[in-house]
């Protein structure tokens, strides 16, 4: 696994119990493996269109951990200074999407399923959906 170099991120590794031919079980606990209280969980599937792109935004406050619980995809991260691509292919290894981290999900395999644990309820005003706005908010925060 590549080291995560961007800010406000990191790996989260879940316990994974493999029951031989009977599948695998992974567990996430709030304030334990997941470094916050989980208020919302959502999943993304039906990514059969290989050219699908999700994300393309940053959050001002929200913390999330993203998992690829089936298949694989590429997670592109950008903290305004460094950019990094992470191949998401382990169902028990998630990546923290902290505040002010521009993220894009793409190159989904067939049957790919994403699962996200979030620290708060959906709030459109927490989103930055314009990349130039993201850069200028970062600059304002650095002052
Ligand atoms: P969006 O966050 O843009 O999806 P992604 O980042 O995966 O591409 O959300 C897509 C739509 O779903 C948008 O209209 C907002 C809505 N939505 C909710 O209503 N609640 C939620 O918790 C989420 C994540 C999205």
PDB file of N, CA, C and O and ligand atoms in Angstrom, residues 40 42 44 53-57 103 105 122 124 127 129, ligand 1:
ATOM      1  N   UNK A  40     -23.921   9.148   9.522  1.00  0.00           N
ATOM      2  CA  UNK A  40     -24.546   8.809   8.227  1.00  0.00           C
ATOM      3  C   UNK A  40     -23.665   7.792   7.521  1.00  0.00           C
ATOM      4  O   UNK A  40     -22.434   7.855   7.612  1.00  0.00           O
ATOM      5  N   UNK A  42     -23.547   5.900   3.585  1.00  0.00           N
ATOM      6  CA  UNK A  42     -24.161   5.737   2.258  1.00  0.00           C
ATOM      7  C   UNK A  42     -23.287   4.847   1.399  1.00  0.00           C
ATOM      8  O   UNK A  42     -22.106   4.651   1.699  1.00  0.00           O
ATOM      9  N   UNK A  44     -22.548   3.481  -2.826  1.00  0.00           N
ATOM     10  CA  UNK A  44     -22.671   3.793  -4.249  1.00  0.00           C
ATOM     11  C   UNK A  44     -22.438   2.506  -5.020  1.00  0.00           C
ATOM     12  O   UNK A  44     -21.407   1.842  -4.816  1.00  0.00           O
ATOM     13  N   UNK A  53     -17.640   9.028 -13.164  1.00  0.00           N
ATOM     14  CA  UNK A  53     -16.753   9.754 -12.241  1.00  0.00           C
ATOM     15  C   UNK A  53     -17.625  10.267 -11.105  1.00  0.00           C
ATOM     16  O   UNK A  53     -18.693  10.838 -11.348  1.00  0.00           O
ATOM     17  N   UNK A  54     -17.213  10.035  -9.867  1.00  0.00           N
ATOM     18  CA  UNK A  54     -17.957  10.523  -8.706  1.00  0.00           C
ATOM     19  C   UNK A  54     -17.059  11.465  -7.914  1.00  0.00           C
ATOM     20  O   UNK A  54     -15.852  11.499  -8.103  1.00  0.00           O
ATOM     21  N   UNK A  55     -17.669  12.150  -6.963  1.00  0.00           N
ATOM     22  CA  UNK A  55     -16.889  13.056  -6.119  1.00  0.00           C
ATOM     23  C   UNK A  55     -16.713  14.397  -6.808  1.00  0.00           C
ATOM     24  O   UNK A  55     -17.689  15.078  -7.074  1.00  0.00           O
ATOM     25  N   UNK A  56     -15.468  14.757  -7.129  1.00  0.00           N
ATOM     26  CA  UNK A  56     -15.132  16.065  -7.718  1.00  0.00           C
ATOM     27  C   UNK A  56     -15.610  17.189  -6.798  1.00  0.00           C
ATOM     28  O   UNK A  56     -16.288  18.126  -7.237  1.00  0.00           O
ATOM     29  N   UNK A  57     -15.303  17.048  -5.520  1.00  0.00           N
ATOM     30  CA  UNK A  57     -15.628  18.109  -4.580  1.00  0.00           C
ATOM     31  C   UNK A  57     -14.767  17.952  -3.325  1.00  0.00           C
ATOM     32  O   UNK A  57     -14.064  16.943  -3.171  1.00  0.00           O
ATOM     33  N   UNK A 103     -11.563  15.288  -3.750  1.00  0.00           N
ATOM     34  CA  UNK A 103     -11.500  13.857  -4.043  1.00  0.00           C
ATOM     35  C   UNK A 103     -12.372  13.486  -5.246  1.00  0.00           C
ATOM     36  O   UNK A 103     -13.451  14.040  -5.448  1.00  0.00           O
ATOM     37  N   UNK A 105     -13.474   9.871  -7.581  1.00  0.00           N
ATOM     38  CA  UNK A 105     -13.464   8.412  -7.680  1.00  0.00           C
ATOM     39  C   UNK A 105     -13.747   8.044  -9.130  1.00  0.00           C
ATOM     40  O   UNK A 105     -14.699   8.549  -9.728  1.00  0.00           O
ATOM     41  N   UNK A 122     -26.136  15.003   5.675  1.00  0.00           N
ATOM     42  CA  UNK A 122     -25.932  15.680   4.397  1.00  0.00           C
ATOM     43  C   UNK A 122     -26.235  17.171   4.530  1.00  0.00           C
ATOM     44  O   UNK A 122     -27.282  17.560   5.044  1.00  0.00           O
ATOM     45  N   UNK A 124     -25.583  20.464   1.918  1.00  0.00           N
ATOM     46  CA  UNK A 124     -25.008  20.961   0.658  1.00  0.00           C
ATOM     47  C   UNK A 124     -24.092  22.161   0.890  1.00  0.00           C
ATOM     48  O   UNK A 124     -23.123  22.354   0.162  1.00  0.00           O
ATOM     49  N   UNK A 127     -20.338  21.561   1.009  1.00  0.00           N
ATOM     50  CA  UNK A 127     -19.621  21.128  -0.195  1.00  0.00           C
ATOM     51  C   UNK A 127     -18.916  22.297  -0.878  1.00  0.00           C
ATOM     52  O   UNK A 127     -19.475  23.396  -0.958  1.00  0.00           O
ATOM     53  N   UNK A 129     -17.826  22.605  -4.642  1.00  0.00           N
ATOM     54  CA  UNK A 129     -17.914  21.823  -5.880  1.00  0.00           C
ATOM     55  C   UNK A 129     -17.126  22.458  -7.024  1.00  0.00           C
ATOM     56  O   UNK A 129     -17.053  21.905  -8.104  1.00  0.00           O
TER      57      UNK A 129
HETATM   58  P1  LIG B   1     -22.770  13.761  -4.402  1.00  0.00           P
HETATM   59  O1  LIG B   1     -22.261  13.953  -3.027  1.00  0.00           O
HETATM   60  O2  LIG B   1     -22.509  14.848  -5.391  1.00  0.00           O
HETATM   61  O3  LIG B   1     -22.243  12.384  -5.004  1.00  0.00           O
HETATM   62  P2  LIG B   1     -20.749  11.931  -5.361  1.00  0.00           P
HETATM   63  O4  LIG B   1     -19.810  12.752  -4.589  1.00  0.00           O
HETATM   64  O5  LIG B   1     -20.685  10.514  -4.986  1.00  0.00           O
HETATM   65  O6  LIG B   1     -20.568  12.061  -6.829  1.00  0.00           O
HETATM   66  O7  LIG B   1     -24.313  13.486  -4.293  1.00  0.00           O
HETATM   67  C1  LIG B   1     -25.140  13.181  -5.400  1.00  0.00           C
HETATM   68  C2  LIG B   1     -26.571  13.599  -5.090  1.00  0.00           C
HETATM   69  O8  LIG B   1     -27.076  12.920  -3.948  1.00  0.00           O
HETATM   70  C3  LIG B   1     -26.680  15.102  -4.776  1.00  0.00           C
HETATM   71  O9  LIG B   1     -27.833  15.589  -5.434  1.00  0.00           O
HETATM   72  C4  LIG B   1     -26.911  15.163  -3.302  1.00  0.00           C
HETATM   73  C5  LIG B   1     -27.530  13.833  -2.955  1.00  0.00           C
HETATM   74  N1  LIG B   1     -27.109  13.326  -1.621  1.00  0.00           N
HETATM   75  C6  LIG B   1     -28.004  13.386  -0.556  1.00  0.00           C
HETATM   76  O10 LIG B   1     -29.141  13.870  -0.695  1.00  0.00           O
HETATM   77  N2  LIG B   1     -27.610  12.900   0.650  1.00  0.00           N
HETATM   78  C7  LIG B   1     -26.370  12.342   0.848  1.00  0.00           C
HETATM   79  O11 LIG B   1     -26.056  11.892   1.968  1.00  0.00           O
HETATM   80  C8  LIG B   1     -25.455  12.313  -0.261  1.00  0.00           C
HETATM   81  C9  LIG B   1     -24.063  11.732  -0.104  1.00  0.00           C
HETATM   82  C10 LIG B   1     -25.871  12.810  -1.467  1.00  0.00           C
END
